[in-house]
Each structure stands twice: as C-alpha cells, then as structure tokens.
Short mmCIF file of C-alpha atoms and ligand atoms in Angstrom, two decimals:
data_model
loop_
_atom_site.label_atom_id
_atom_site.label_comp_id
_atom_site.label_asym_id
_atom_site.label_seq_id
_atom_site.Cartn_x
_atom_site.Cartn_y
_atom_site.Cartn_z
CA MET V 66 36.62 56.84 36.80
CA LYS V 67 39.64 59.19 36.87
CA PRO V 68 39.42 62.41 34.81
CA VAL V 69 41.72 62.69 31.80
CA ALA V 70 43.29 65.78 30.28
CA LEU V 71 42.48 66.71 26.70
CA GLY V 72 44.68 69.69 25.91
CA ASP V 73 43.62 72.38 28.40
CA PHE V 74 40.29 70.65 29.08
CA GLU V 75 39.47 67.98 31.65
CA LEU V 76 37.11 65.11 30.75
CA THR V 77 35.29 62.99 33.33
CA ALA V 78 33.05 60.03 32.51
CA VAL V 79 30.08 59.94 34.89
CA SER V 80 27.48 57.17 34.86
CA ASP V 81 23.75 57.07 35.64
CA GLY V 82 24.20 53.31 36.22
CA ILE V 83 23.51 50.16 34.21
CA TYR V 84 20.20 49.23 32.58
CA TYR V 85 19.17 46.21 30.54
CA LEU V 86 18.32 45.94 26.87
CA ASP V 87 17.17 43.01 24.77
CA GLY V 88 20.34 41.58 23.20
CA GLY V 89 18.63 40.96 19.86
CA ALA V 90 17.47 44.58 19.60
CA PHE V 91 20.91 45.84 20.71
CA PHE V 92 22.71 43.99 17.90
CA GLY V 93 20.08 44.13 15.14
CA VAL V 94 20.59 41.56 12.38
CA ILE V 95 23.82 40.17 13.88
CA PRO V 96 23.26 36.51 14.96
CA LYS V 97 23.40 35.83 18.70
CA VAL V 98 26.20 33.26 18.25
CA MET V 99 28.35 36.18 17.10
CA TRP V 100 27.37 38.98 19.50
CA GLU V 101 27.39 36.69 22.52
CA ARG V 102 31.15 36.35 22.15
CA LYS V 103 31.37 40.06 22.98
CA MET V 104 28.51 40.49 25.47
CA LYS V 105 26.89 37.76 27.60
CA ALA V 106 23.10 37.74 27.81
CA ASP V 107 21.14 36.88 30.98
CA GLY V 108 18.27 34.33 31.26
CA GLN V 109 15.88 36.84 29.66
CA ASN V 110 18.26 37.48 26.74
CA ARG V 111 19.11 40.90 28.15
CA VAL V 112 22.53 42.55 28.01
CA PRO V 113 23.87 45.23 30.39
CA SER V 114 24.02 48.70 28.91
CA GLY V 115 25.89 51.65 30.43
CA LEU V 116 24.54 55.18 30.79
CA ASN V 117 27.71 57.20 30.32
CA SER V 118 27.58 60.97 30.53
CA LEU V 119 30.59 63.18 29.92
CA VAL V 120 31.61 66.22 31.96
CA ILE V 121 33.93 68.67 30.20
CA ARG V 122 35.64 71.34 32.25
CA THR V 123 37.12 73.94 29.92
CA GLY V 124 38.23 76.46 32.56
CA ASP V 125 35.41 78.81 31.52
CA HIS V 126 32.58 76.31 31.28
CA THR V 127 31.35 73.08 32.84
CA VAL V 128 29.54 71.11 30.16
CA LEU V 129 27.46 67.96 30.69
CA VAL V 130 26.83 65.74 27.68
CA GLU V 131 23.76 63.51 28.11
CA THR V 132 21.73 63.01 31.29
CA GLY V 133 20.95 59.26 31.48
CA ILE V 134 17.55 57.77 32.35
CA GLY V 135 16.85 60.00 35.35
CA ASN V 136 14.27 59.17 38.01
CA LYS V 137 10.91 59.85 36.31
CA LEU V 138 10.52 56.64 34.27
CA PRO V 139 6.93 55.29 34.20
CA GLU V 140 6.64 52.14 36.34
CA ARG V 141 5.99 49.83 33.36
CA MET V 142 9.26 50.93 31.76
CA ALA V 143 11.27 50.89 34.99
CA LYS V 144 10.20 47.24 35.35
CA ILE V 145 11.61 46.38 31.93
CA TYR V 146 14.79 48.43 31.88
CA GLY V 147 15.54 49.24 35.52
CA GLN V 148 16.01 52.79 36.74
CA PRO V 149 19.42 53.07 38.42
CA ALA V 150 19.24 56.89 38.83
CA GLN V 151 22.86 57.31 39.93
CA LEU V 152 23.94 60.35 37.90
CA LEU V 153 23.61 63.06 40.57
CA GLU V 154 25.49 60.96 43.16
CA ASN V 155 28.25 60.23 40.66
CA LEU V 156 28.47 63.88 39.65
CA ALA V 157 28.82 64.79 43.34
CA SER V 158 31.63 62.22 43.71
CA ALA V 159 33.36 63.94 40.79
CA GLY V 160 33.00 67.28 42.61
CA VAL V 161 30.25 68.61 40.35
CA ALA V 162 27.07 70.16 41.80
CA PRO V 163 24.01 70.69 39.56
CA GLU V 164 24.52 74.48 39.86
CA ASP V 165 28.06 74.17 38.49
CA ILE V 166 26.86 73.02 35.07
CA ASP V 167 26.27 75.86 32.65
CA ILE V 168 25.72 73.83 29.49
CA VAL V 169 23.85 70.55 28.91
CA ILE V 170 23.97 68.91 25.49
CA ASN V 171 21.57 66.10 24.55
CA THR V 172 22.61 64.09 21.49
CA HIS V 173 18.95 63.14 21.00
CA LEU V 174 15.83 62.87 23.16
CA HIS V 175 15.27 59.13 23.73
CA PHE V 176 14.45 58.50 27.41
CA ASP V 177 17.87 56.98 28.20
CA HIS V 178 19.73 60.12 27.05
CA CYS V 179 17.85 63.04 28.63
CA GLY V 180 16.11 61.66 31.75
CA TRP V 181 17.90 63.88 34.26
CA ASN V 182 17.22 67.01 32.20
CA THR V 183 14.33 67.60 34.58
CA VAL V 184 13.05 66.50 37.97
CA ARG V 185 9.53 66.40 39.39
CA GLY V 186 8.63 68.25 42.55
CA GLY V 187 5.67 70.11 44.01
CA GLY V 188 3.39 69.00 41.18
CA SER V 189 5.56 70.39 38.40
CA VAL V 190 8.71 69.63 36.46
CA SER V 191 11.81 71.79 36.66
CA ALA V 192 15.37 71.85 35.33
CA THR V 193 17.78 69.61 37.26
CA PHE V 194 20.59 71.96 36.25
CA PRO V 195 19.10 75.36 37.05
CA LYS V 196 21.86 77.53 35.58
CA ALA V 197 22.40 75.52 32.40
CA THR V 198 21.44 76.27 28.85
CA TYR V 199 20.38 73.01 27.20
CA TYR V 200 20.97 72.17 23.53
CA VAL V 201 19.41 69.68 21.11
CA GLN V 202 18.72 69.66 17.37
CA GLU V 203 15.39 71.23 16.39
CA GLY V 204 14.74 68.32 13.99
CA GLU V 205 15.15 65.83 16.84
CA TRP V 206 12.71 67.77 19.03
CA ARG V 207 10.17 67.87 16.20
CA HIS V 208 10.62 64.13 15.61
CA ALA V 209 9.99 63.54 19.33
CA HIS V 210 6.45 64.78 18.75
CA GLU V 211 5.76 62.72 15.61
CA ASN V 212 5.02 59.42 17.40
CA GLN V 213 6.86 57.33 14.82
CA ARG V 214 8.37 53.85 15.28
CA ASP V 215 10.42 54.99 18.30
CA GLY V 216 7.58 57.05 19.84
CA VAL V 217 7.60 54.90 22.98
CA SER V 218 11.12 56.21 23.78
CA TYR V 219 10.08 59.87 24.07
CA PHE V 220 8.73 61.60 27.19
CA VAL V 221 7.83 65.26 26.76
CA GLU V 222 8.55 65.99 30.45
CA ASN V 223 12.25 65.59 29.68
CA TYR V 224 12.38 68.55 27.30
CA ASP V 225 9.14 70.42 26.60
CA PRO V 226 9.12 72.40 29.87
CA LEU V 227 12.68 73.54 29.05
CA VAL V 228 11.80 74.49 25.47
CA GLU V 229 8.76 76.43 26.73
CA SER V 230 10.81 78.33 29.33
CA GLY V 231 13.53 79.11 26.77
CA GLN V 232 16.15 77.19 28.75
CA MET V 233 16.54 74.63 25.94
CA LYS V 234 17.83 75.95 22.62
CA LEU V 235 16.95 74.20 19.37
CA LEU V 236 19.82 73.99 16.88
CA GLN V 237 19.72 73.78 13.10
CA GLY V 238 22.66 71.61 12.09
CA ASP V 239 26.33 71.63 13.09
CA LYS V 240 27.37 74.40 15.48
CA GLU V 241 30.09 75.50 17.88
CA ILE V 242 28.51 75.77 21.34
CA VAL V 243 31.51 77.30 23.14
CA PRO V 244 35.14 77.53 21.96
CA GLY V 245 36.42 73.96 21.57
CA ILE V 246 33.04 72.26 21.89
CA SER V 247 30.79 71.77 18.90
CA VAL V 248 27.97 69.51 17.75
CA ALA V 249 27.86 67.58 14.47
CA VAL V 250 24.81 65.77 13.09
CA PHE V 251 25.28 62.06 12.26
CA PRO V 252 22.04 60.58 10.91
CA GLY V 253 21.18 56.90 11.34
CA HIS V 254 19.94 56.17 14.87
CA THR V 255 17.55 59.08 14.36
CA ARG V 256 17.57 61.60 11.51
CA ASN V 257 19.05 64.42 13.63
CA MET V 258 21.18 62.75 16.30
CA GLN V 259 24.18 64.95 17.06
CA ALA V 260 27.66 63.97 18.27
CA VAL V 261 29.68 66.29 20.52
CA VAL V 262 33.19 67.09 19.32
CA VAL V 263 35.66 68.40 21.93
CA GLN V 264 38.96 69.94 20.81
CA SER V 265 41.77 71.42 22.85
CA GLY V 266 45.54 71.64 22.43
CA GLY V 267 45.51 69.68 19.18
CA GLN V 268 43.62 66.74 20.73
CA THR V 269 40.06 65.67 19.93
CA ALA V 270 37.44 63.62 21.76
CA CYS V 271 34.01 62.79 20.40
CA TYR V 272 30.89 61.70 22.24
CA ILE V 273 29.53 59.69 19.33
CA SER V 274 26.35 58.59 21.15
CA ASP V 275 24.16 55.89 19.58
CA LEU V 276 26.04 55.98 16.28
CA ILE V 277 28.55 53.60 17.99
CA PRO V 278 26.91 52.81 21.34
CA THR V 279 29.58 50.43 22.73
CA SER V 280 33.01 49.11 21.83
CA ALA V 281 31.19 45.93 20.66
CA HIS V 282 29.50 47.99 17.90
CA LEU V 283 32.64 49.23 16.13
CA ASP V 284 32.18 47.04 13.03
CA LEU V 285 30.48 49.05 10.28
CA ASN V 286 27.63 46.51 9.98
CA TRP V 287 26.99 45.92 13.68
CA VAL V 288 24.03 48.29 13.74
CA MET V 289 21.41 48.34 16.49
CA GLY V 290 17.88 47.12 15.70
CA PHE V 291 16.61 50.39 17.21
CA ASP V 292 18.14 52.52 14.43
CA LEU V 293 15.54 54.22 12.24
CA TYR V 294 17.92 54.51 9.26
CA PRO V 295 20.40 51.61 9.51
CA VAL V 296 21.95 52.15 6.07
CA GLU V 297 22.65 55.78 7.00
CA THR V 298 24.23 54.60 10.27
CA ILE V 299 26.82 52.76 8.16
CA GLU V 300 27.47 55.85 6.00
CA SER V 301 27.76 58.05 9.11
CA ARG V 302 30.21 55.58 10.70
CA LYS V 303 32.37 55.68 7.55
CA ARG V 304 32.40 59.48 7.72
CA TYR V 305 33.29 59.36 11.42
CA TYR V 306 36.11 56.81 11.08
CA ALA V 307 37.61 58.72 8.13
CA ARG V 308 38.64 61.39 10.63
CA ALA V 309 38.58 59.73 14.05
CA VAL V 310 40.97 56.89 13.15
CA PRO V 311 43.82 58.82 11.46
CA GLU V 312 43.50 61.80 13.83
CA LYS V 313 43.41 59.51 16.91
CA TRP V 314 40.20 60.89 18.40
CA LEU V 315 39.14 59.65 21.81
CA THR V 316 35.73 58.03 21.18
CA VAL V 317 33.25 58.16 24.06
CA PHE V 318 30.75 55.26 24.17
CA THR V 319 27.33 56.18 25.52
CA HIS V 320 26.20 52.61 26.39
CA ASP V 321 29.38 50.62 27.02
CA PRO V 322 28.94 48.99 30.48
CA SER V 323 32.69 48.72 31.16
CA ILE V 324 34.75 51.19 29.11
CA PRO V 325 33.46 54.74 28.65
CA TRP V 326 36.05 55.68 26.04
CA ALA V 327 38.81 54.36 23.80
CA LEU V 328 40.87 55.14 20.72
CA VAL V 329 39.64 53.36 17.58
CA LYS V 330 42.25 51.65 15.44
CA GLN V 331 41.93 49.75 12.19
CA ASP V 332 43.96 46.51 12.04
CA GLU V 333 45.63 44.97 8.93
CA ASN V 334 42.38 43.17 8.03
CA GLY V 335 40.39 46.41 8.13
CA LYS V 336 38.70 45.53 11.45
CA MET V 337 38.04 48.32 13.92
CA THR V 338 39.34 47.72 17.44
CA ALA V 339 39.18 49.70 20.68
CA VAL V 340 42.54 50.60 22.22
CA SER V 341 42.73 52.06 25.73
CA PHE V 342 43.52 55.76 25.96
ZN1 ZN S 71 18.62 56.43 21.31
#
C-alpha cells in the first residue's frame, strides 16, 4: 500500500494480515441474503477481516494506530481466528522499525486491536515498541477488567504490563495527543472506544475503528453483533457522518480486507457509499 499525503503528514496503511470472523456476528441483525452481496462467506460461514493499522509520520513524530492481533494468541483462539502476525514485517517494508515509533494509540483493548503492543520473551512480556508512549481511554482499560459480555476478547498481557510500567497512559475523554493528532470517544462498540482524528493542511483523516469496521458497514443500521451498545453505535455514526461527509474526511477502516481507507459520500437516496481517495 502506497503512503498518501495528508497536508504535511504522511499516512501509511500497514496490515497485520487477514483473520476470519463469523459472518453472522460481523453483520449483527442484517440477514445473510443481504450481507452476502457485499462479502462472501466460506464453508464455515466465516468472512475475511483485515487488521489495518495506520502509521502517521508528522515530521516530528511517528505514530502507530492499532497493533493487530500480534503473536501471543492462545492456541484455542488462534485455531478459530487464525494468527497471521504480519505487522512487524509490513512495518519493515514501509521503512518503519519498532524503535522509530514514539506513540502508539489503541482505539480499544480487544485482542485484535492491541496484540502487538507487547511480545513475550525470556519468561516475561515487554513493549514491542520500546520508545513509544501508548495511549488508551481509562474507561476502556477498566472495562477490560470487568469480565462482561466481551470478556473473552481481553488479554491483560497486551496492556497491563505497560500500564504498570507507566509506558501506557490512560486518558479521560477527548484529547490532543500531539499537534494534529487527537482522540475522540465514540461509544457503541464499547463504552469508551476512541477514534483517532488526524489533521494537517486543512485535510482530515479519521481512524474510526470498530464504529465502522469495513466499507460494507457504512449503512447506519449495519451494526456488528459484537457491539455492546448497538443503539449508541447508530447515534455515534450519525455524529461522525455529520462532519466526515461534508468535510470530506478520509475514513480509515480497521477491518476492511481490501480497502484500508476511503471518502464517504451520501448519494441522492441518502445511502452512504465509499469513494476511493
Ligand atoms: Zn473490538
């Protein structure tokens, strides 16, 4: 994937590979006859899901948004989802070494979004990006310890060692991380999932994460079965589109297996469509 310029910044989409999700869970209450027109399921009713991270080079900072599944998945889960573990190779191909990254932002702490935060070695777990400060919402980190409906998706090894060492900072609400890069909370998938808004030279990109996981989920009502607060997902999407559509934001899709980003347009019938950037 070629980098694109956003004002003075450079954006590169970098993947940890493809994993597989149950198509029914991925599209929630939407009937299969409808979603299958957009995404073909395999013999086990699974659909391919991307693991798209975003590298932002600002000139002063190298920021990594999201760290994929990583390579520490328990065997029972690797069997179900796969464990492609391609992020570090793909970062290297993009000319980015782990030491180059000074900021890592996790939108939330489900296993498929923060797996490469840490690696195992010598009987302990350490930061994959040794010089980075990591950021997540404090409310998300607390929720990760509550063992609620999505408890199976949280692995403390991906974040607790970093919180304990002080390398991961816990945020309370919307915040500018460095000039031009800020986080904004959009509840729905989880209560405290945050999007990453990137602005330079009058242009805006947004890593909207699981609020709109793929270009097949642009319709307001096409909400994933995984979402803890599906009605709030719809409200958050309305709030997002109210700015992203008229201001022509580049929307980055965390789980789209073929297009990492697109502009979102609304056609004459009110339908949202993805238009290439
Ligand atoms: Zn998630």
